Coordinates of C-alpha atoms and ligand atoms in Angstrom, one line a residue:
M173 CA 4.8 34.6 33.9
T174 CA 5.5 36.7 30.8
H175 CA 8.3 36.1 28.4
P176 CA 9.8 38.3 25.8
S177 CA 8.7 37.5 22.2
P178 CA 11.7 35.7 20.7
P179 CA 13.0 35.7 17.2
A180 CA 11.3 32.8 15.5
Q181 CA 14.4 30.6 15.5
V182 CA 15.6 31.1 19.0
P183 CA 13.6 30.0 21.9
P184 CA 13.2 32.7 24.6
V185 CA 15.4 32.6 27.6
P186 CA 14.0 29.8 29.7
P187 CA 12.7 30.5 33.2
T188 CA 15.1 30.4 36.1
G189 CA 15.8 26.8 37.1
C190 CA 15.3 25.5 33.6
P191 CA 17.5 22.5 33.1
A192 CA 18.8 23.9 29.9
H193 CA 20.4 26.6 32.0
S194 CA 21.9 24.4 34.5
T195 CA 25.4 22.9 34.6
T196 CA 26.4 22.6 31.0
P197 CA 29.4 20.2 30.7
R198 CA 32.0 22.2 28.8
E199 CA 34.2 19.3 27.8
H200 CA 31.9 18.2 25.0
P201 CA 33.3 19.1 21.6
A202 CA 29.9 20.1 20.3
L203 CA 29.7 23.1 22.7
D204 CA 31.3 26.4 22.1
E205 CA 33.3 27.4 25.2
A206 CA 32.5 31.1 24.7
A207 CA 28.9 30.8 23.7
A208 CA 26.3 32.5 25.8
E209 CA 23.5 30.3 27.0
P210 CA 21.4 28.6 25.9
A211 CA 23.9 26.3 24.2
F212 CA 22.5 24.5 21.3
V213 CA 24.1 21.1 20.9
R214 CA 24.8 20.1 17.3
L215 CA 22.9 17.1 16.2
F216 CA 24.9 16.5 13.0
G217 CA 28.4 16.4 11.7
P218 CA 31.3 14.0 12.1
E219 CA 31.5 14.3 15.9
F220 CA 27.9 13.6 16.4
S221 CA 27.8 10.6 14.0
A222 CA 31.0 9.1 15.3
D223 CA 29.5 8.8 18.8
P224 CA 25.8 9.8 19.0
Q225 CA 25.3 8.3 22.5
S226 CA 27.9 10.8 23.9
T227 CA 25.7 13.6 22.6
Y228 CA 22.5 12.0 24.0
R229 CA 24.2 11.8 27.4
L230 CA 25.1 15.4 27.3
L231 CA 21.6 16.4 26.2
R232 CA 20.1 14.3 29.0
S233 CA 22.2 16.1 31.5
M234 CA 20.5 19.3 30.4
G235 CA 17.0 18.0 31.1
P236 CA 14.2 15.9 29.5
I237 CA 14.0 18.4 26.7
A238 CA 17.2 20.2 25.5
P239 CA 18.2 22.8 22.9
V240 CA 19.7 21.6 19.7
E241 CA 20.9 22.8 16.3
I242 CA 19.1 20.4 14.1
S243 CA 21.1 21.2 11.1
E244 CA 23.2 24.2 10.1
G245 CA 21.3 27.3 11.3
V246 CA 18.1 25.4 12.2
Y247 CA 17.3 25.4 15.9
G248 CA 14.9 23.6 18.1
R249 CA 14.6 21.2 21.0
I250 CA 14.8 17.5 21.5
T251 CA 13.4 15.0 24.0
T252 CA 16.2 13.2 25.9
T253 CA 14.2 10.7 28.0
Y254 CA 11.8 7.9 27.3
A255 CA 9.1 9.6 29.4
A256 CA 9.3 12.9 27.6
A257 CA 9.3 11.3 24.2
L258 CA 6.1 9.4 25.1
D259 CA 4.4 12.3 26.8
L260 CA 4.9 14.6 23.7
L261 CA 3.9 11.9 21.2
R262 CA 0.7 11.2 23.1
D263 CA 0.0 14.9 23.3
N264 CA -0.3 15.1 19.5
P265 CA -2.5 16.7 18.2
N266 CA -3.6 18.4 21.4
R267 CA -0.8 20.6 22.7
F268 CA 1.7 19.5 20.1
A269 CA 1.0 19.6 16.3
K270 CA 2.7 17.7 13.6
N271 CA 1.8 20.1 10.8
P272 CA 4.8 22.3 9.9
S273 CA 2.5 25.2 9.2
H274 CA 3.1 25.9 12.9
W275 CA 6.9 26.2 12.3
R276 CA 7.6 29.9 13.1
A277 CA 11.2 30.0 11.7
L278 CA 10.0 28.6 8.4
A279 CA 7.2 31.1 8.2
A280 CA 9.7 33.8 9.0
G281 CA 12.0 32.7 6.1
E282 CA 14.8 31.8 8.6
V283 CA 15.4 28.2 7.5
P284 CA 18.0 27.9 4.8
A285 CA 16.4 26.8 1.5
D286 CA 19.0 24.0 1.0
S287 CA 18.9 22.8 4.6
P288 CA 18.7 19.0 5.0
A289 CA 16.4 19.6 7.9
L290 CA 14.0 21.5 5.7
M291 CA 13.8 18.5 3.3
M292 CA 12.9 16.2 6.2
M293 CA 10.6 18.6 8.0
M294 CA 8.7 20.6 5.4
E295 CA 5.0 20.2 4.9
R296 CA 3.8 17.7 2.3
D297 CA 0.3 16.6 1.4
N298 CA 0.6 13.2 3.1
A299 CA -0.5 11.6 6.3
L300 CA 2.9 12.2 8.1
W301 CA 2.4 16.0 8.2
K302 CA -1.3 16.2 9.0
D303 CA -3.2 16.5 12.3
G304 CA -6.7 15.6 13.5
P305 CA -9.4 14.4 11.0
E306 CA -7.2 15.1 8.0
H307 CA -4.5 12.9 9.3
T308 CA -7.0 10.2 10.4
R309 CA -8.5 10.0 6.9
L310 CA -5.2 9.6 5.1
R311 CA -3.7 7.3 7.7
T312 CA -6.7 5.0 7.8
A313 CA -6.5 4.6 4.0
I314 CA -2.8 3.6 4.4
T315 CA -3.2 1.3 7.5
D316 CA -6.3 -0.5 6.0
S317 CA -4.4 -1.0 2.7
L318 CA -1.3 -2.3 4.4
A319 CA -3.3 -4.6 6.6
R320 CA -4.5 -6.4 3.4
I321 CA -1.0 -7.6 2.6
D322 CA -0.8 -11.4 2.8
Q323 CA 2.0 -12.2 5.3
H324 CA 2.8 -15.5 3.7
A325 CA 3.1 -13.9 0.2
L326 CA 5.2 -11.1 1.8
R327 CA 7.6 -13.6 3.3
A328 CA 8.0 -15.4 -0.1
L329 CA 8.4 -12.1 -1.9
V330 CA 11.2 -10.9 0.5
K331 CA 13.0 -14.2 0.2
R332 CA 12.9 -14.1 -3.6
T333 CA 14.1 -10.5 -3.7
A334 CA 16.9 -11.3 -1.3
D335 CA 18.0 -14.3 -3.3
R336 CA 18.1 -12.4 -6.5
L337 CA 20.3 -9.7 -4.9
I338 CA 22.6 -12.4 -3.4
D339 CA 22.8 -14.1 -6.7
A340 CA 24.2 -10.9 -8.2
V341 CA 27.1 -10.8 -5.8
Q342 CA 27.7 -14.4 -4.9
E343 CA 30.4 -15.2 -7.4
H344 CA 32.4 -12.1 -6.6
G345 CA 33.4 -13.0 -3.0
E346 CA 33.0 -9.4 -2.0
A347 CA 30.2 -6.8 -1.8
D348 CA 29.0 -3.6 -0.2
L349 CA 26.0 -4.9 1.6
M350 CA 24.5 -1.4 2.0
A351 CA 24.6 -0.5 -1.7
Q352 CA 24.0 -4.0 -3.1
Y353 CA 21.7 -5.5 -0.6
A354 CA 20.2 -3.5 2.3
A355 CA 19.4 -0.5 0.1
P356 CA 17.7 -2.1 -2.9
L357 CA 15.9 -4.9 -1.1
P358 CA 13.1 -2.9 0.7
M359 CA 12.5 -0.7 -2.3
A360 CA 12.1 -3.7 -4.6
V361 CA 9.7 -5.4 -2.1
L362 CA 7.6 -2.2 -1.8
F363 CA 7.4 -1.7 -5.5
D364 CA 6.2 -5.3 -5.8
L365 CA 3.6 -4.7 -3.1
F366 CA 2.4 -1.6 -4.9
G367 CA 2.0 -3.6 -8.2
C368 CA 4.4 -1.2 -9.9
P369 CA 5.4 -2.5 -13.3
P370 CA 9.1 -2.4 -14.3
P371 CA 8.8 0.5 -16.9
I372 CA 7.2 2.8 -14.3
G373 CA 9.5 1.6 -11.5
E374 CA 12.5 2.2 -13.8
R375 CA 11.4 5.8 -14.2
I376 CA 11.1 6.2 -10.5
V377 CA 14.6 4.8 -10.1
A378 CA 15.9 7.2 -12.8
S379 CA 14.2 10.2 -11.0
L380 CA 15.8 9.2 -7.8
V381 CA 19.1 9.0 -9.5
Q382 CA 18.7 12.5 -10.7
L383 CA 17.6 13.7 -7.3
F384 CA 20.7 12.1 -5.8
D385 CA 23.0 13.7 -8.4
A386 CA 23.4 17.3 -7.4
S387 CA 24.4 18.3 -10.9
Q388 CA 21.0 17.2 -12.2
D389 CA 17.9 19.2 -12.2
A390 CA 16.1 18.2 -9.0
A391 CA 12.9 20.1 -9.9
A392 CA 12.6 18.2 -13.2
A393 CA 13.3 14.9 -11.4
N394 CA 10.7 15.7 -8.9
V395 CA 8.1 16.3 -11.6
E396 CA 9.0 13.1 -13.3
L397 CA 8.8 11.2 -9.9
E398 CA 5.3 12.5 -9.3
R399 CA 4.3 11.8 -12.9
A400 CA 5.4 8.2 -12.6
C401 CA 3.4 7.7 -9.4
G402 CA 0.5 9.4 -11.2
E403 CA 0.8 6.9 -14.0
L404 CA 0.9 4.0 -11.5
T405 CA -2.4 5.4 -10.0
A406 CA -4.0 5.8 -13.5
L407 CA -2.9 2.2 -14.4
K408 CA -4.4 0.8 -11.3
R409 CA -7.6 2.8 -11.6
A410 CA -8.0 1.3 -15.1
T411 CA -6.7 -2.2 -14.2
P412 CA -7.1 -3.0 -10.6
G413 CA -5.0 -5.7 -9.0
A414 CA -4.3 -7.4 -5.7
D415 CA -1.8 -4.7 -4.7
V416 CA -1.5 -1.7 -2.2
T417 CA -2.1 0.9 -5.0
T418 CA -5.4 -0.7 -5.9
W419 CA -6.4 -1.0 -2.2
L420 CA -5.6 2.7 -1.6
I421 CA -7.8 3.6 -4.6
E422 CA -10.7 1.4 -3.5
H423 CA -10.6 2.7 0.1
P424 CA -13.7 4.5 1.3
A425 CA -11.5 7.6 2.0
E426 CA -11.8 8.2 -1.8
L427 CA -8.3 9.6 -2.3
T428 CA -7.9 12.0 -5.2
D429 CA -5.2 11.4 -7.8
A430 CA -3.0 14.0 -6.1
E431 CA -3.5 12.4 -2.7
M432 CA -2.7 9.0 -4.2
V433 CA 0.6 10.2 -5.5
Q434 CA 1.6 11.7 -2.1
Q435 CA 0.6 8.7 -0.1
I436 CA 2.4 6.3 -2.5
L437 CA 5.6 8.3 -2.1
L438 CA 5.2 8.5 1.7
V439 CA 4.8 4.8 2.1
I440 CA 7.6 4.0 -0.2
G441 CA 9.9 6.6 1.4
A442 CA 8.9 5.7 5.0
G443 CA 9.2 2.0 4.3
T444 CA 12.6 1.9 2.7
E445 CA 15.2 4.0 4.5
P446 CA 14.5 2.7 8.0
S447 CA 14.2 -0.8 6.8
T448 CA 17.6 -0.4 5.0
N449 CA 19.2 0.8 8.1
L450 CA 17.7 -1.9 10.3
I451 CA 19.1 -4.5 8.0
G452 CA 22.5 -2.9 7.8
N453 CA 22.7 -2.3 11.6
A454 CA 21.6 -5.8 12.4
L455 CA 24.0 -7.4 9.9
T456 CA 26.8 -5.4 11.4
L457 CA 25.9 -6.5 14.9
M458 CA 25.8 -10.1 13.9
L459 CA 29.1 -9.9 12.0
A460 CA 31.1 -7.8 14.5
D461 CA 29.7 -8.1 18.0
D462 CA 30.9 -11.2 19.9
R463 CA 27.6 -11.6 21.6
F464 CA 25.9 -12.0 18.3
A465 CA 28.7 -13.2 16.0
G466 CA 28.6 -16.6 17.7
S467 CA 25.0 -17.0 16.6
V468 CA 25.9 -16.8 12.9
V469 CA 27.7 -20.1 13.5
D470 CA 25.8 -21.9 16.2
G471 CA 22.5 -20.1 16.3
A472 CA 22.9 -19.3 20.0
Q473 CA 21.2 -15.9 19.5
S474 CA 18.6 -15.5 16.9
V475 CA 18.4 -12.9 14.2
G476 CA 15.3 -11.8 16.0
G477 CA 17.4 -11.0 19.1
A478 CA 19.8 -9.0 17.0
L479 CA 16.9 -7.0 15.5
D480 CA 15.5 -6.3 19.0
H481 CA 18.9 -5.2 20.1
V482 CA 19.2 -2.8 17.2
L483 CA 15.7 -1.4 17.7
W484 CA 16.5 -0.7 21.3
T485 CA 20.1 0.5 21.1
D486 CA 20.5 1.9 17.6
P487 CA 17.1 2.6 16.1
P488 CA 17.1 3.2 12.3
M489 CA 15.2 6.5 12.8
A490 CA 17.3 8.0 15.6
N491 CA 15.7 11.5 15.9
Y492 CA 12.6 12.5 14.1
S493 CA 8.8 13.2 14.5
P494 CA 9.1 17.0 14.8
L495 CA 6.3 18.4 17.0
Y496 CA 5.3 22.0 17.4
P497 CA 3.9 23.5 20.6
I498 CA 0.7 25.0 19.5
Q499 CA 1.0 27.7 22.2
D500 CA 3.8 28.7 24.5
T501 CA 3.9 25.9 27.1
V502 CA 6.0 24.5 29.9
Y503 CA 7.1 20.9 30.2
E504 CA 8.6 19.8 33.5
G505 CA 9.7 23.4 34.1
I506 CA 11.1 23.8 30.6
W507 CA 9.8 26.7 28.5
L508 CA 8.8 25.6 25.1
A509 CA 7.9 28.5 22.7
A510 CA 5.0 28.0 20.3
G511 CA 6.2 27.0 16.8
V512 CA 9.7 26.0 17.8
P513 CA 10.2 22.4 16.7
V514 CA 10.7 19.7 19.3
L515 CA 12.3 16.5 17.8
I516 CA 11.7 13.2 19.4
S517 CA 14.9 11.3 20.0
F518 CA 14.0 7.6 19.7
A519 CA 17.7 6.7 20.2
A520 CA 17.9 8.7 23.4
A521 CA 14.6 7.4 24.7
N522 CA 15.4 3.8 24.1
T523 CA 18.8 4.1 25.9
D524 CA 17.5 6.2 28.8
P525 CA 19.2 4.8 31.9
A526 CA 16.0 5.5 33.9
L527 CA 14.5 2.5 32.1
G528 CA 17.1 0.3 33.9
L529 CA 17.2 -2.1 31.0
G530 CA 20.0 -4.6 30.8
E531 CA 20.8 -6.9 27.9
G532 CA 18.5 -9.6 29.1
H533 CA 15.5 -7.2 29.1
R534 CA 15.6 -6.3 25.4
A535 CA 15.0 -9.6 23.6
G536 CA 11.4 -9.9 22.7
N537 CA 10.5 -6.6 24.4
V538 CA 8.6 -4.3 22.0
A539 CA 8.2 -1.4 24.4
H540 CA 11.0 0.5 22.5
L541 CA 10.1 3.6 20.6
A542 CA 11.9 2.7 17.4
F543 CA 8.5 2.8 15.6
S544 CA 7.4 5.9 17.5
A545 CA 4.0 6.0 19.3
G546 CA 0.8 7.9 19.4
A547 CA -1.2 9.2 16.5
H548 CA 1.7 9.0 14.0
G549 CA 3.2 5.7 15.2
C550 CA 4.5 3.5 12.4
P551 CA 1.6 1.6 10.9
A552 CA 3.8 -1.2 9.6
P553 CA 6.1 -2.6 12.3
G554 CA 5.2 -6.2 11.4
T555 CA 6.0 -5.7 7.7
A556 CA 9.2 -4.0 8.6
R557 CA 10.1 -6.9 10.9
V558 CA 9.4 -9.5 8.2
I559 CA 11.5 -7.6 5.6
A560 CA 14.5 -7.2 8.0
E561 CA 14.4 -10.6 9.5
I562 CA 14.3 -12.5 6.2
A563 CA 16.9 -10.2 4.7
V564 CA 19.4 -10.8 7.5
E565 CA 18.6 -14.6 7.7
R566 CA 19.0 -15.0 3.9
V567 CA 22.3 -13.4 3.5
L568 CA 23.8 -15.3 6.4
D569 CA 22.4 -18.6 5.1
R570 CA 23.4 -18.0 1.5
L571 CA 26.9 -16.6 2.0
P572 CA 28.6 -18.9 4.5
G573 CA 31.9 -17.5 5.8
L574 CA 30.7 -14.0 5.5
T575 CA 32.9 -11.5 7.4
L576 CA 33.4 -7.7 7.4
A577 CA 36.1 -6.7 4.9
G578 CA 37.9 -4.6 7.6
P579 CA 37.7 -3.7 11.3
A580 CA 34.2 -2.8 12.4
E581 CA 35.7 0.4 14.1
E582 CA 36.4 1.7 10.6
L583 CA 32.9 1.6 9.3
V584 CA 31.5 5.1 8.9
R585 CA 28.1 6.2 10.0
R586 CA 25.9 8.4 7.8
P587 CA 26.4 11.9 9.0
G588 CA 22.9 13.2 9.2
T589 CA 20.6 14.1 12.1
F590 CA 17.7 11.8 11.6
A591 CA 18.7 8.3 10.4
S592 CA 21.2 5.9 12.0
G593 CA 22.9 3.6 9.5
W594 CA 26.2 2.9 7.7
T595 CA 27.5 4.6 4.6
A596 CA 28.8 1.3 3.4
L597 CA 29.2 -2.3 4.6
P598 CA 32.0 -3.9 2.8
V599 CA 32.1 -7.7 3.3
V600 CA 34.0 -10.7 2.0
F601 CA 33.0 -14.3 1.6
P602 CA 34.1 -17.4 -0.2
P603 CA 32.9 -17.0 -3.8
A604 CA 30.4 -19.5 -5.0
S605 CA 28.7 -20.2 -8.3
T606 CA 25.0 -19.2 -8.5
T607 CA 22.9 -21.8 -6.8
A608 CA 19.5 -23.3 -7.2
A609 CA 18.1 -20.3 -5.3
S610 CA 18.7 -18.1 -8.3
S611 CA 16.8 -20.3 -10.7
A612 CA 13.5 -19.7 -8.8
T613 CA 11.0 -18.0 -11.1
F614 CA 11.1 -14.3 -10.3
A615 CA 9.3 -11.6 -12.0
I616 CA 11.8 -8.8 -12.2
S617 CA 10.9 -6.3 -9.7
P618 CA 11.6 -2.7 -10.2
V619 CA 14.5 -1.9 -7.9
A620 CA 15.3 1.6 -6.8
P621 CA 18.0 2.6 -4.4
S622 CA 17.0 2.9 -0.8
V623 CA 16.5 6.3 0.5
A624 CA 19.6 5.5 2.5
S625 CA 21.6 6.1 -0.6
S626 CA 19.3 8.4 -2.4
G627 CA 18.3 10.7 0.4
V628 CA 14.7 10.5 -0.7
S629 CA 13.1 9.7 2.5
W630 CA 9.6 9.9 3.9
T631 CA 8.7 12.4 1.3
R632 CA 7.7 13.0 -2.2
S633 CA 10.9 14.7 -3.3
N634 CA 13.8 14.9 -1.0
P635 CA 17.0 16.2 -2.6
P636 CA 20.3 14.5 -1.9
D637 CA 21.2 13.5 1.6
A638 CA 24.8 13.4 0.6
P639 CA 27.2 15.3 2.8
T640 CA 26.5 19.0 2.5
V641 CA 27.9 22.1 4.0
S642 CA 26.0 21.3 7.2
T643 CA 26.7 17.7 7.2
P644 CA 30.3 17.4 6.2
P645 CA 31.7 14.0 5.3
A646 CA 33.0 12.1 8.3
T647 CA 36.7 12.5 8.7
T648 CA 37.3 9.1 10.1
S649 CA 38.7 6.7 7.6
T650 CA 36.4 4.1 6.2
V651 CA 36.9 0.5 5.6
K652 CA 38.4 0.3 2.1
P653 CA 35.9 -1.5 -0.1
P654 CA 37.4 -4.3 -2.2
P655 CA 38.3 -3.1 -5.7
S656 CA 35.2 -4.5 -7.5
V657 CA 32.7 -3.3 -4.9
P658 CA 30.6 -0.4 -6.3
R659 CA 31.7 2.7 -4.5
G660 CA 29.8 6.0 -4.3
P661 CA 26.4 6.8 -5.6
R662 CA 27.0 6.6 -9.3
R663 CA 28.3 3.1 -9.0
V664 CA 25.3 2.1 -6.8
W665 CA 23.0 3.3 -9.6
N666 CA 25.0 1.4 -12.2
F667 CA 24.7 -1.7 -10.2
L668 CA 21.0 -1.2 -9.6
G669 CA 20.4 -0.5 -13.3
T670 CA 22.2 -3.7 -14.3
W671 CA 20.4 -5.7 -11.6
W672 CA 17.1 -4.2 -12.7
R673 CA 17.6 -5.4 -16.3
G674 CA 18.5 -8.8 -15.1
R675 CA 22.1 -8.6 -16.3
Ligands
HEM925 C1 12.6 -0.7 10.4 C2 11.7 -0.2 9.7 C3 10.8 1.0 10.1 C4 11.0 1.9 11.2 C5 12.1 1.9 12.2 C6 9.9 2.9 11.1 C7 9.8 3.9 12.0 C8 8.7 4.8 11.9 C9 8.6 6.0 12.7 C10 9.6 6.4 13.8 C11 7.5 6.7 12.3 C12 7.0 8.0 12.9 C13 7.5 9.2 12.1 C14 7.0 10.5 12.7 O1 6.1 10.5 13.5 O2 7.4 11.5 12.2 C15 6.9 6.0 11.2 C16 5.8 6.4 10.5 C17 5.4 5.7 9.4 N1 5.8 4.6 8.8 FE1 7.3 3.4 9.5 N2 9.1 2.5 10.0 C18 9.6 1.4 9.4 C19 9.1 0.7 8.4 C20 8.0 1.1 7.7 C21 7.4 0.3 6.6 C22 8.0 -1.0 6.0 C23 6.3 1.0 6.2 C24 5.3 0.7 5.1 C25 5.2 -0.4 4.4 C26 6.2 2.2 7.0 C27 5.2 3.2 6.9 C28 5.1 4.3 7.7 C29 4.1 5.3 7.5 C30 3.1 5.4 6.3 C31 4.3 6.3 8.5 C32 3.5 7.6 8.7 C33 2.4 7.3 9.7 C34 1.6 8.5 10.1 O3 2.1 9.7 10.0 O4 0.5 8.4 10.6 N3 7.2 2.2 7.9 N4 7.7 4.8 10.9

């Protein structure tokens, strides 16, 4: 069967019988009534983020892989079922490549330079974007180094970090748990694990601040970010320690300085944003959902159960892992053009009705795809779990009487395509004076904002993930933070800076 050669962005007209051409429900707001087929369903914006599952249902009705607008003017496909997600992930690097050098629209100059999708999908010299032996070499260096982390020391580190952050808000009786807890905690833990001294960490934080602030020079901030990671590498080459940076350097893969910088930024980026969202999503569930709210008081349902529930029903990375058909190919009768990205929807896969999973089947079940699968599957699900579990337990233990500051329905989701998390999580609790927990000896860790607030995710240099033309701010009203809660990016940074310096 021959197909016309399509423009790079738009997949060719699928063969007759393609599910993408079948009954397209017209009532969904994401669809343009008058649009000629194929209809690309928007995977961003207020309607999508207000109710992503409604979009996943629509997409599923179009077949196991459906056409989407990934962000403004960027087109591709997405898997809509568990089986399709797994099939494609396992087919990398054979029929589907991870390396964006295969992205035809990018090569054709059709992807807007300021697209948030570009920032999340462009090629970088780290393991995430490589295929075959190149990927194996970089990934092995990362997995072997992460495997050397002492799990007992990690637990103690997460607890200390959590306590210090809780100490900073405990007396106020109110906080935004995204900006003041879920965001800085994983970054601080990772900096510690990398043996990053405060002066270097502080520069990384400052660069991230600049990257977040659209008025600043992002290119200069990027240079400074890479320079700081280069200095960390140089420091650890000269003075090795028991830390991930040193283990990466010592690895038989013999990473160059440039490779070191990129892998450090990958692990810090990959490790922070999803962890932040897992903490935020699980805390919200435990504070707002009756099935879990009871457990805060009587322990009926464990924090682990809440984490499992989130990983299945609201995974922190909702849609990602772009794959490129290396050649024109057909999947279950659906035409996939070479070089047109196919995203994996972890959120749609995990909630696929074909799995027949009820509530009772999720606890303790790790068959979800929240950590992806195949060659690029997350190398650190255990570390992620420890960070999130202790973070949630600690805040519930240390702030008795913790409640949301407003109705859960008024919380606002982040508007983007890829991550699933809250923009803010305002809470109130009976104020308490700083307790013994705060007096624990604690070497001040460099603390940077999570990628959830900085937009620096998975990458060496993502520019802001703040609402853009293509990801307008959600129109729904948000819970009003209490007056003293830091609001907006600048105040988050101020808070972090103060916390950093131990004030
Ligand atoms: C709740 C927390 C986490 C979630 C949901 C998560 C999820 C994922 C997913 C979905 C991928 C695949 C991305 C893709 O194929 O494009 C991935 C890859 C990766 N993750 Fe995680 N992750 C988490 C925490 C962490 C942590 C804590 C670390 C490091 C300490 C980490 C390091 C990585 C790395 C290095 C990769 C790239 C692997 C490769 O390309 O071979 N992640 N993660």
